[in-house]
Amino acid sequence: MNKVVSNVEEALQGVESGMTLMLGGFGLCGIPENSIAQLVKMGVKDLTCISNNAGVDDFGLGLLLQGRQIKKMISSYVGENDEFERQMLSGELEVDLIPQGSLAERCRAGGAGIPAFFTPAGYGTEVAEGKEVREYNGKPHILESALTADFAIVKAWKGDTEGNLVYKATARNFNPMMAMAGKITIAEVEELVPAGELDPNFIHTPGIFVQRIFKGEKFEKRIEQRTVRPKN
Amino acid sequence: MSLDKNGIAQRIAQELRDGWYVNLGIGIPTLVANYIPQGIEVEFQSENGILGMGPFPFEGEEDADLINAGKQTITAMPGAVYFDSATSFAMIRGQHVQLTVLGAMEVADNGDIANWKIPGSMVKGMGGAMDLVASADNIIVAMMHTNKKGESKLLKNCTLPLTGVGCVKKVVTNLAVLDITPEGFKLIERAPGISVEEIKNATEGRLVIEGEIPEMKLN
């Protein structure tokens, strides 16, 4: 089944104000940067964004925060974004902070048809407030519910016309689970190849989870913390 | 003399055992990788999706797609593997990682830890810390014994929002190595030149001192 759309405009058709979006990436690594730029252009507002981080002030989801396009963020860590912290502390932005493993599993569960699960993470902390507690193997666990989204927007290294995806290195992160949990999943890829060119043994996201795929026009791939050792 | 960050990392590295998979948090814990004892093999897991994390890349060889949980550019060792975030936390929650080393703002003498939020001023999020401390069998905290105001970070009860309850096993600070026991912080070793009295004065939580307390041995 051919999932290819011709460009980012076509890929994001149907995204409207007030919707819930999942966006892959960890920090700025593996974020769908072409789609984020298009969301800025479209000017959609009151978005609920599920994403591990919120970008930095002038890149990634930080661009949507600057334009006040996000109503609510569901994330695990937002440390690198001053505008985010400002909007959150002033109450302009609603924020739901979730342990990273629970966030990943909630997305996976959403895509896998599991409505909720028990996890030890967050027991005894404010994350557990209002959540059912149950003991398993002598240890308390809290009930966490699945997450889904109107659109999941992911970024992969290579994809084929069927929507099969391969990620590169640690740019995989949240992308595979989010791809599963979108009512409509959009994949932007660096390389788009004909069906049959990717080895079926080494595909990370099966194309059944992807409804639209396009080749991103350009990838800046900004590095957040450039750390190196001297050559000698 | 109290230890610096590298000294703390060096002492924690002595806790590493051959064949362990280890998760190192951001800050002092990251430095532990520089002091792996001779003759043992450990593999570092970073929760954003790599097992077999190597040192920082040479200048000019950075790859934006290859970072650690601190968003720093890294390299991959031979035999390394990449995976998604759900698989990563399956390794952590499923107790396949033998040791977690992380920083803290406060630790209580029952093993409670607070390291993710200061209400009203600092709210960065817990990242993977809550999953790590809720599941790992062996958790070592690396931190300074006191805060910038000189107040103890080893307390009877944490005052900040908790990251996890009753989970820390050992604390290594600039002054001491302490185990968490049912009776409180048990003093195991002193930093070179630091007296038991100095450690007592810097510790607000219950402190157990039995017999002579040896000095840490650092190379």
CSV table of C-alpha atoms in Angstrom, one decimal:
chain,number,residue,atom,x,y,z
A,1,MET,CA,0.0,0.0,0.0
A,2,ASN,CA,1.5,3.3,-1.1
A,3,LYS,CA,1.6,5.8,1.8
A,4,VAL,CA,3.7,8.4,0.1
A,5,VAL,CA,2.5,12.1,0.1
A,6,SER,CA,4.4,14.6,-1.9
A,7,ASN,CA,5.4,17.1,0.7
A,8,VAL,CA,5.0,18.4,4.3
A,9,GLU,CA,1.9,20.5,3.4
A,10,GLU,CA,0.1,17.4,2.2
A,11,ALA,CA,1.4,15.3,5.1
A,12,LEU,CA,-0.1,17.6,7.8
A,13,GLN,CA,-3.5,18.1,6.1
A,14,GLY,CA,-6.2,17.7,8.7
A,15,VAL,CA,-4.2,18.9,11.7
A,16,GLU,CA,-6.4,21.4,13.5
A,17,SER,CA,-6.4,23.7,16.5
A,18,GLY,CA,-7.3,21.9,19.7
A,19,MET,CA,-5.9,18.5,18.6
A,20,THR,CA,-3.6,16.2,20.5
A,21,LEU,CA,-0.3,15.5,18.8
A,22,MET,CA,2.5,13.1,19.6
A,23,LEU,CA,6.0,14.2,18.4
A,24,GLY,CA,8.9,11.8,18.5
A,25,GLY,CA,12.4,12.7,19.6
A,26,PHE,CA,14.7,13.0,22.7
A,27,GLY,CA,16.0,16.5,23.2
A,28,LEU,CA,16.6,17.6,19.6
A,29,CYS,CA,17.6,14.1,18.5
A,30,GLY,CA,15.2,12.4,16.1
A,31,ILE,CA,12.6,15.2,16.1
A,32,PRO,CA,10.3,15.7,13.0
A,33,GLU,CA,11.8,19.2,12.3
A,34,ASN,CA,10.1,19.7,8.9
A,35,SER,CA,6.7,19.0,10.3
A,36,ILE,CA,7.3,21.3,13.3
A,37,ALA,CA,8.2,24.1,10.9
A,38,GLN,CA,5.0,23.4,9.0
A,39,LEU,CA,2.9,23.5,12.2
A,40,VAL,CA,4.4,26.9,12.9
A,41,LYS,CA,3.4,28.0,9.4
A,42,MET,CA,-0.1,26.6,9.7
A,43,GLY,CA,-0.6,28.6,12.9
A,44,VAL,CA,-2.7,25.8,14.6
A,45,LYS,CA,-3.3,26.7,18.2
A,46,ASP,CA,-4.4,25.1,21.6
A,47,LEU,CA,-2.5,22.0,20.8
A,48,THR,CA,-1.8,19.3,23.4
A,49,CYS,CA,1.6,18.0,22.6
A,50,ILE,CA,2.9,14.7,23.9
A,51,SER,CA,6.7,14.7,23.6
A,52,ASN,CA,9.5,13.7,25.9
A,53,ASN,CA,11.0,17.2,25.8
A,54,ALA,CA,10.0,20.6,24.7
A,55,GLY,CA,12.9,21.5,22.4
A,56,VAL,CA,15.1,24.6,23.1
A,57,ASP,CA,14.0,28.2,22.9
A,58,ASP,CA,14.6,28.6,19.2
A,59,PHE,CA,14.3,25.0,17.8
A,60,GLY,CA,12.1,22.0,18.0
A,61,LEU,CA,8.9,22.4,20.0
A,62,GLY,CA,10.3,25.7,21.4
A,63,LEU,CA,9.2,27.2,18.1
A,64,LEU,CA,5.6,26.3,18.8
A,65,LEU,CA,5.9,27.5,22.4
A,66,GLN,CA,7.1,30.9,21.2
A,67,GLY,CA,4.0,31.3,19.1
A,68,ARG,CA,1.8,30.2,22.0
A,69,GLN,CA,0.5,27.4,19.9
A,70,ILE,CA,0.6,24.8,22.7
A,71,LYS,CA,-2.0,24.7,25.4
A,72,LYS,CA,-0.7,21.6,27.2
A,73,MET,CA,2.5,19.7,27.2
A,74,ILE,CA,2.9,16.1,28.3
A,75,SER,CA,6.6,15.4,28.8
A,76,SER,CA,9.2,13.9,31.2
A,77,TYR,CA,11.9,16.6,31.1
A,78,VAL,CA,11.7,20.2,30.0
A,79,GLY,CA,15.0,21.6,31.4
A,80,GLU,CA,16.5,23.2,28.3
A,81,ASN,CA,13.8,25.6,27.5
A,82,ASP,CA,13.5,29.0,29.3
A,83,GLU,CA,10.3,30.0,27.6
A,84,PHE,CA,8.7,26.8,28.6
A,85,GLU,CA,9.7,27.3,32.2
A,86,ARG,CA,8.4,30.8,32.1
A,87,GLN,CA,5.0,29.8,30.6
A,88,MET,CA,4.7,27.0,33.0
A,89,LEU,CA,5.5,28.9,36.2
A,90,SER,CA,3.2,31.8,35.1
A,91,GLY,CA,0.4,29.3,34.5
A,92,GLU,CA,0.0,30.1,30.8
A,93,LEU,CA,0.9,26.6,29.9
A,94,GLU,CA,-0.6,23.4,31.3
A,95,VAL,CA,2.1,20.8,32.0
A,96,ASP,CA,1.8,17.1,32.8
A,97,LEU,CA,5.2,15.8,33.8
A,98,ILE,CA,5.5,12.0,33.6
A,99,PRO,CA,8.3,9.6,34.4
A,100,GLN,CA,10.1,8.9,31.1
A,101,GLY,CA,9.6,5.1,31.2
A,102,SER,CA,5.9,5.6,32.0
A,103,LEU,CA,5.6,8.0,29.1
A,104,ALA,CA,7.2,5.5,26.7
A,105,GLU,CA,5.0,2.7,28.0
A,106,ARG,CA,1.8,4.7,27.9
A,107,CYS,CA,2.4,5.5,24.2
A,108,ARG,CA,3.3,1.8,23.5
A,109,ALA,CA,0.2,0.7,25.4
A,110,GLY,CA,-2.0,3.2,23.5
A,111,GLY,CA,-0.8,1.7,20.2
A,112,ALA,CA,-1.0,-1.9,21.5
A,113,GLY,CA,-4.6,-1.9,22.7
A,114,ILE,CA,-3.7,-2.0,26.4
A,115,PRO,CA,-5.8,0.6,28.2
A,116,ALA,CA,-3.7,0.8,31.4
A,117,PHE,CA,-0.9,-0.9,33.3
A,118,PHE,CA,0.8,-1.0,36.7
A,119,THR,CA,4.3,0.4,37.2
A,120,PRO,CA,6.5,0.9,40.3
A,121,ALA,CA,7.7,4.3,38.9
A,122,GLY,CA,6.4,7.3,40.8
A,123,TYR,CA,5.0,5.4,43.7
A,124,GLY,CA,5.1,7.5,46.9
A,125,THR,CA,5.6,10.7,44.8
A,126,GLU,CA,3.3,13.4,43.6
A,127,VAL,CA,3.0,11.5,40.3
A,128,ALA,CA,1.0,8.9,42.2
A,129,GLU,CA,-1.6,11.3,43.4
A,130,GLY,CA,-5.1,10.2,42.5
A,131,LYS,CA,-3.9,6.9,41.0
A,132,GLU,CA,-4.9,3.4,42.0
A,133,VAL,CA,-2.1,1.6,44.0
A,134,ARG,CA,-1.8,-2.2,43.9
A,135,GLU,CA,0.8,-4.5,45.4
A,136,TYR,CA,2.5,-7.1,43.2
A,137,ASN,CA,5.3,-9.2,44.5
A,138,GLY,CA,5.3,-7.3,47.8
A,139,LYS,CA,5.9,-4.0,46.0
A,140,PRO,CA,3.5,-1.1,45.5
A,141,HIS,CA,2.7,-0.1,41.9
A,142,ILE,CA,0.6,2.7,40.4
A,143,LEU,CA,-2.0,2.5,37.6
A,144,GLU,CA,-1.0,4.4,34.5
A,145,SER,CA,-3.3,4.8,31.5
A,146,ALA,CA,-2.5,4.5,27.8
A,147,LEU,CA,-2.0,7.6,25.6
A,148,THR,CA,-3.1,8.1,22.0
A,149,ALA,CA,-3.1,11.1,19.7
A,150,ASP,CA,-5.1,12.5,16.8
A,151,PHE,CA,-1.8,12.7,14.9
A,152,ALA,CA,1.5,11.1,15.7
A,153,ILE,CA,4.4,12.7,13.9
A,154,VAL,CA,7.7,10.8,13.8
A,155,LYS,CA,11.1,11.1,12.2
A,156,ALA,CA,13.0,8.2,10.7
A,157,TRP,CA,16.3,7.8,8.8
A,158,LYS,CA,14.9,5.6,6.0
A,159,GLY,CA,11.4,4.7,5.0
A,160,ASP,CA,9.9,2.9,2.0
A,161,THR,CA,6.7,3.6,0.1
A,162,GLU,CA,4.8,1.1,2.3
A,163,GLY,CA,5.6,3.2,5.4
A,164,ASN,CA,8.2,0.8,6.8
A,165,LEU,CA,10.7,2.7,8.9
A,166,VAL,CA,14.3,2.4,10.0
A,167,TYR,CA,15.8,4.8,12.6
A,168,LYS,CA,19.4,5.8,13.1
A,169,ALA,CA,21.3,5.3,16.4
A,170,THR,CA,19.6,7.1,19.3
A,171,ALA,CA,17.3,9.1,17.1
A,172,ARG,CA,15.0,6.1,17.5
A,173,ASN,CA,13.9,6.9,21.1
A,174,PHE,CA,10.2,7.6,21.3
A,175,ASN,CA,9.4,7.5,17.6
A,176,PRO,CA,8.5,3.8,17.3
A,177,MET,CA,5.9,3.9,20.2
A,178,MET,CA,4.4,7.1,19.0
A,179,ALA,CA,4.1,5.8,15.5
A,180,MET,CA,1.9,3.0,17.0
A,181,ALA,CA,-0.3,5.4,19.0
A,182,GLY,CA,-1.4,7.9,16.4
A,183,LYS,CA,-4.9,7.7,14.9
A,184,ILE,CA,-3.0,9.1,11.9
A,185,THR,CA,0.8,8.7,11.9
A,186,ILE,CA,2.9,10.9,9.7
A,187,ALA,CA,6.5,9.9,9.1
A,188,GLU,CA,9.1,12.3,7.8
A,189,VAL,CA,12.3,10.5,6.5
A,190,GLU,CA,15.7,11.4,5.3
A,191,GLU,CA,15.7,8.8,2.6
A,192,LEU,CA,12.5,7.5,0.9
A,193,VAL,CA,13.0,4.3,-1.1
A,194,PRO,CA,10.8,2.0,-3.1
A,195,ALA,CA,9.2,-1.0,-1.4
A,196,GLY,CA,11.5,-3.9,-1.3
A,197,GLU,CA,14.7,-2.0,-0.8
A,198,LEU,CA,14.7,-2.2,3.0
A,199,ASP,CA,15.6,-5.6,4.4
A,200,PRO,CA,12.5,-6.8,6.1
A,201,ASN,CA,14.7,-8.3,8.8
A,202,PHE,CA,15.9,-4.9,9.9
A,203,ILE,CA,12.8,-2.7,9.9
A,204,HIS,CA,12.0,-1.0,13.2
A,205,THR,CA,8.5,0.2,12.6
A,206,PRO,CA,6.2,-1.9,10.4
A,207,GLY,CA,4.3,0.2,7.8
A,208,ILE,CA,0.9,-0.8,9.2
A,209,PHE,CA,1.5,1.9,11.9
A,210,VAL,CA,2.2,4.6,9.3
A,211,GLN,CA,-0.5,6.4,7.2
A,212,ARG,CA,1.5,9.1,5.5
A,213,ILE,CA,5.2,9.2,4.6
A,214,PHE,CA,7.3,12.0,3.0
A,215,LYS,CA,10.9,12.9,2.4
A,216,GLY,CA,11.8,15.9,4.5
A,217,GLU,CA,13.1,18.8,2.5
A,218,LYS,CA,16.1,19.5,4.8
A,219,PHE,CA,17.3,18.4,8.2
A,220,GLU,CA,19.3,20.8,10.3
A,221,LYS,CA,19.8,18.1,13.0
A,222,ARG,CA,21.0,20.6,15.6
A,223,ILE,CA,23.2,19.3,18.4
A,224,GLU,CA,22.2,20.4,21.9
A,225,GLN,CA,25.4,19.5,23.8
A,226,ARG,CA,28.4,19.2,21.6
A,227,THR,CA,30.9,17.2,23.6
A,228,VAL,CA,34.2,16.0,22.1
A,229,ARG,CA,37.6,14.8,23.1
A,230,PRO,CA,40.8,16.2,21.6
A,231,LYS,CA,42.5,14.3,18.7
A,232,ASN,CA,46.0,13.1,19.6
B,1,MET,CA,40.5,17.3,52.4
B,2,SER,CA,37.1,16.8,50.9
B,3,LEU,CA,36.8,15.2,47.5
B,4,ASP,CA,36.0,17.0,44.3
B,5,LYS,CA,33.6,15.7,41.8
B,6,ASN,CA,36.2,13.5,40.2
B,7,GLY,CA,37.2,12.0,43.6
B,8,ILE,CA,33.5,11.1,44.2
B,9,ALA,CA,33.3,9.4,40.8
B,10,GLN,CA,36.6,7.6,41.4
B,11,ARG,CA,35.3,6.2,44.7
B,12,ILE,CA,32.0,5.1,43.1
B,13,ALA,CA,33.9,3.3,40.3
B,14,GLN,CA,35.3,1.0,43.0
B,15,GLU,CA,31.8,-0.4,43.4
B,16,LEU,CA,31.6,-1.6,39.8
B,17,ARG,CA,31.8,-5.3,39.2
B,18,ASP,CA,32.7,-7.4,36.2
B,19,GLY,CA,29.8,-8.1,33.9
B,20,TRP,CA,27.6,-5.4,35.1
B,21,TYR,CA,25.3,-3.2,33.0
B,22,VAL,CA,25.3,0.3,34.6
B,23,ASN,CA,23.2,3.4,34.1
B,24,LEU,CA,24.9,6.7,34.9
B,25,GLY,CA,22.9,9.8,35.5
B,26,ILE,CA,23.8,13.4,34.5
B,27,GLY,CA,26.6,15.3,36.3
B,28,ILE,CA,29.0,13.6,38.7
B,29,PRO,CA,27.7,10.1,37.8
B,30,THR,CA,28.8,10.5,34.2
B,31,LEU,CA,32.4,10.9,35.4
B,32,VAL,CA,32.4,7.4,36.9
B,33,ALA,CA,33.0,6.0,33.3
B,34,ASN,CA,36.5,7.6,33.5
B,35,TYR,CA,37.6,5.4,36.4
B,36,ILE,CA,36.6,1.8,35.5
B,37,PRO,CA,38.9,-0.5,37.5
B,38,GLN,CA,41.5,-2.4,35.6
B,39,GLY,CA,40.6,-5.9,34.6
B,40,ILE,CA,36.8,-5.6,34.7
B,41,GLU,CA,34.3,-5.1,31.9
B,42,VAL,CA,31.1,-3.1,32.4
B,43,GLU,CA,28.7,-1.7,29.8
B,44,PHE,CA,27.0,1.6,30.1
B,45,GLN,CA,23.3,2.0,29.4
B,46,SER,CA,21.8,5.4,28.6
B,47,GLU,CA,18.1,5.5,28.9
B,48,ASN,CA,17.5,7.4,25.6
B,49,GLY,CA,18.4,4.2,23.8
B,50,ILE,CA,21.9,2.8,23.8
B,51,LEU,CA,23.8,0.0,25.6
B,52,GLY,CA,27.5,0.0,25.1
B,53,MET,CA,28.0,3.8,25.3
B,54,GLY,CA,31.6,4.9,24.5
B,55,PRO,CA,33.5,8.1,25.2
B,56,PHE,CA,32.9,11.5,23.6
B,57,PRO,CA,33.7,11.6,19.9
B,58,PHE,CA,36.8,13.1,18.5
B,59,GLU,CA,36.4,16.7,17.3
B,60,GLY,CA,34.7,16.7,13.9
B,61,GLU,CA,33.2,13.3,14.3
B,62,GLU,CA,30.1,14.3,16.3
B,63,ASP,CA,26.9,12.7,15.1
B,64,ALA,CA,23.6,14.5,15.9
B,65,ASP,CA,21.8,11.2,15.9
B,66,LEU,CA,24.1,9.7,18.6
B,67,ILE,CA,23.7,11.2,22.1
B,68,ASN,CA,23.3,10.2,25.7
B,69,ALA,CA,20.5,11.0,28.1
B,70,GLY,CA,22.3,14.3,28.9
B,71,LYS,CA,22.0,15.2,25.2
B,72,GLN,CA,25.8,15.1,24.9
B,73,THR,CA,27.3,13.7,21.7
B,74,ILE,CA,28.9,10.3,22.4
B,75,THR,CA,30.2,7.2,20.6
B,76,ALA,CA,29.2,3.6,20.5
B,77,MET,CA,31.6,0.8,21.6
B,78,PRO,CA,32.0,-2.4,19.5
B,79,GLY,CA,29.0,-4.6,20.3
B,80,ALA,CA,26.8,-1.6,21.2
B,81,VAL,CA,23.1,-1.7,20.5
B,82,TYR,CA,20.4,1.0,20.0
B,83,PHE,CA,16.7,0.6,21.0
B,84,ASP,CA,13.6,2.5,21.6
B,85,SER,CA,12.5,4.2,24.8
B,86,ALA,CA,10.0,1.5,25.8
B,87,THR,CA,12.7,-1.2,25.4
B,88,SER,CA,15.1,0.9,27.3
B,89,PHE,CA,12.8,1.2,30.3
B,90,ALA,CA,12.0,-2.5,30.1
B,91,MET,CA,15.7,-3.0,30.8
B,92,ILE,CA,15.5,-0.7,33.7
B,93,ARG,CA,12.2,-1.7,35.3
B,94,GLY,CA,12.8,-5.3,34.5
B,95,GLN,CA,16.0,-5.1,36.6
B,96,HIS,CA,18.4,-6.1,33.8
B,97,VAL,CA,20.6,-3.2,34.8
B,98,GLN,CA,22.7,-4.0,37.8
B,99,LEU,CA,23.6,-0.5,39.0
B,100,THR,CA,22.2,3.0,38.8
B,101,VAL,CA,24.3,6.0,39.8
B,102,LEU,CA,22.5,9.3,40.1
B,103,GLY,CA,22.7,12.7,41.7
B,104,ALA,CA,20.4,14.1,44.3
B,105,MET,CA,19.3,17.3,46.0
B,106,GLU,CA,18.4,15.4,49.2
B,107,VAL,CA,18.5,11.9,50.5
B,108,ALA,CA,16.8,10.8,53.7
B,109,ASP,CA,18.1,8.2,56.2
B,110,ASN,CA,15.4,5.7,55.1
B,111,GLY,CA,16.6,5.8,51.5
B,112,ASP,CA,14.1,8.4,50.1
B,113,ILE,CA,15.5,10.6,47.4
B,114,ALA,CA,14.5,14.0,46.0
B,115,ASN,CA,16.1,15.3,42.8
B,116,TRP,CA,13.6,16.6,40.3
B,117,LYS,CA,11.8,19.7,41.6
B,118,ILE,CA,12.0,22.8,43.8
B,119,PRO,CA,8.4,24.0,44.0
B,120,GLY,CA,8.0,27.5,42.6
B,121,SER,CA,11.5,27.9,41.2
B,122,MET,CA,12.8,24.9,39.4
B,123,VAL,CA,10.6,22.5,37.6
B,124,LYS,CA,12.6,20.6,34.9
B,125,GLY,CA,10.9,17.3,35.2
B,126,MET,CA,11.9,13.9,36.5
B,127,GLY,CA,13.1,12.5,33.2
B,128,GLY,CA,13.9,8.8,33.7
B,129,ALA,CA,14.9,9.2,37.4
B,130,MET,CA,11.6,7.9,38.9
B,131,ASP,CA,11.6,4.8,36.7
B,132,LEU,CA,15.3,4.2,37.6
B,133,VAL,CA,14.9,4.5,41.4
B,134,ALA,CA,11.7,2.6,41.6
B,135,SER,CA,13.2,-0.5,40.0
B,136,ALA,CA,16.9,-0.7,40.3
B,137,ASP,CA,18.2,-3.1,42.9
B,138,ASN,CA,21.4,-1.2,43.6
B,139,ILE,CA,21.2,2.6,43.6
B,140,ILE,CA,24.2,4.8,44.6
B,141,VAL,CA,23.7,8.5,45.0
B,142,ALA,CA,26.7,10.8,44.1
B,143,MET,CA,26.4,14.3,45.6
B,144,MET,CA,28.0,16.9,47.8
B,145,HIS,CA,27.3,16.3,51.5
B,146,THR,CA,26.0,19.9,52.0
B,147,ASN,CA,24.3,22.4,49.7
B,148,LYS,CA,25.6,25.8,48.7
B,149,LYS,CA,24.3,27.3,52.0
B,150,GLY,CA,26.3,24.7,53.9
B,151,GLU,CA,23.1,22.8,54.9
B,152,SER,CA,23.1,19.0,55.1
B,153,LYS,CA,21.7,17.1,52.1
B,154,LEU,CA,21.6,13.9,54.2
B,155,LEU,CA,18.4,14.4,56.1
B,156,LYS,CA,15.9,12.7,58.5
B,157,ASN,CA,13.2,13.5,56.0
B,158,CYS,CA,13.3,15.0,52.5
B,159,THR,CA,11.8,18.4,52.3
B,160,LEU,CA,11.5,18.6,48.5
B,161,PRO,CA,9.1,16.5,46.4
B,162,LEU,CA,10.2,12.9,46.3
B,163,THR,CA,11.6,11.1,43.3
B,164,GLY,CA,11.4,7.7,45.0
B,165,VAL,CA,10.8,6.1,48.4
B,166,GLY,CA,13.2,3.9,50.4
B,167,CYS,CA,15.3,3.1,47.3
B,168,VAL,CA,18.8,4.5,47.8
B,169,LYS,CA,21.4,1.9,49.0
B,170,LYS,CA,24.5,3.9,49.2
B,171,VAL,CA,25.6,7.6,49.2
B,172,VAL,CA,29.0,8.8,48.2
B,173,THR,CA,29.7,12.4,49.0
B,174,ASN,CA,32.8,14.7,49.1
B,175,LEU,CA,33.1,13.7,52.8
B,176,ALA,CA,32.1,10.1,53.2
B,177,VAL,CA,30.7,6.8,52.0
B,178,LEU,CA,27.5,5.8,53.8
B,179,ASP,CA,25.2,2.8,53.5
B,180,ILE,CA,21.4,3.2,54.0
B,181,THR,CA,20.4,0.8,56.9
B,182,PRO,CA,17.3,0.4,58.9
B,183,GLU,CA,19.1,2.4,61.6
B,184,GLY,CA,19.9,5.3,59.3
B,185,PHE,CA,23.1,6.4,57.4
B,186,LYS,CA,25.9,4.0,58.4
B,187,LEU,CA,29.3,5.6,58.0
B,188,ILE,CA,31.6,3.2,56.0
B,189,GLU,CA,34.5,5.4,55.0
B,190,ARG,CA,35.8,8.9,55.4
B,191,ALA,CA,37.3,11.1,52.7
B,192,PRO,CA,41.1,11.5,53.1
B,193,GLY,CA,41.8,13.9,56.0
B,194,ILE,CA,38.1,14.3,57.0
B,195,SER,CA,37.3,13.5,60.6
B,196,VAL,CA,34.2,11.6,61.9
B,197,GLU,CA,33.3,14.8,63.7
B,198,GLU,CA,33.2,16.8,60.5
B,199,ILE,CA,30.9,14.2,58.9
B,200,LYS,CA,28.7,14.2,62.0
B,201,ASN,CA,28.3,18.0,61.8
B,202,ALA,CA,27.4,17.8,58.2
B,203,THR,CA,24.8,15.1,58.5
B,204,GLU,CA,21.3,15.9,59.7
B,205,GLY,CA,19.8,12.4,59.4
B,206,ARG,CA,20.4,9.5,61.8
B,207,LEU,CA,24.1,8.5,61.6
B,208,VAL,CA,25.5,5.2,62.7
B,209,ILE,CA,29.2,5.0,63.6
B,210,GLU,CA,30.6,1.7,64.6
B,211,GLY,CA,34.3,1.3,65.5
B,212,GLU,CA,37.1,2.9,63.6
B,213,ILE,CA,36.1,4.4,60.3
B,214,PRO,CA,38.7,3.9,57.6
B,215,GLU,CA,39.8,6.5,55.1
B,216,MET,CA,38.8,5.9,51.4
B,217,LYS,CA,41.6,4.5,49.3
B,218,LEU,CA,41.9,6.4,46.1
B,219,ASN,CA,44.7,6.1,43.5
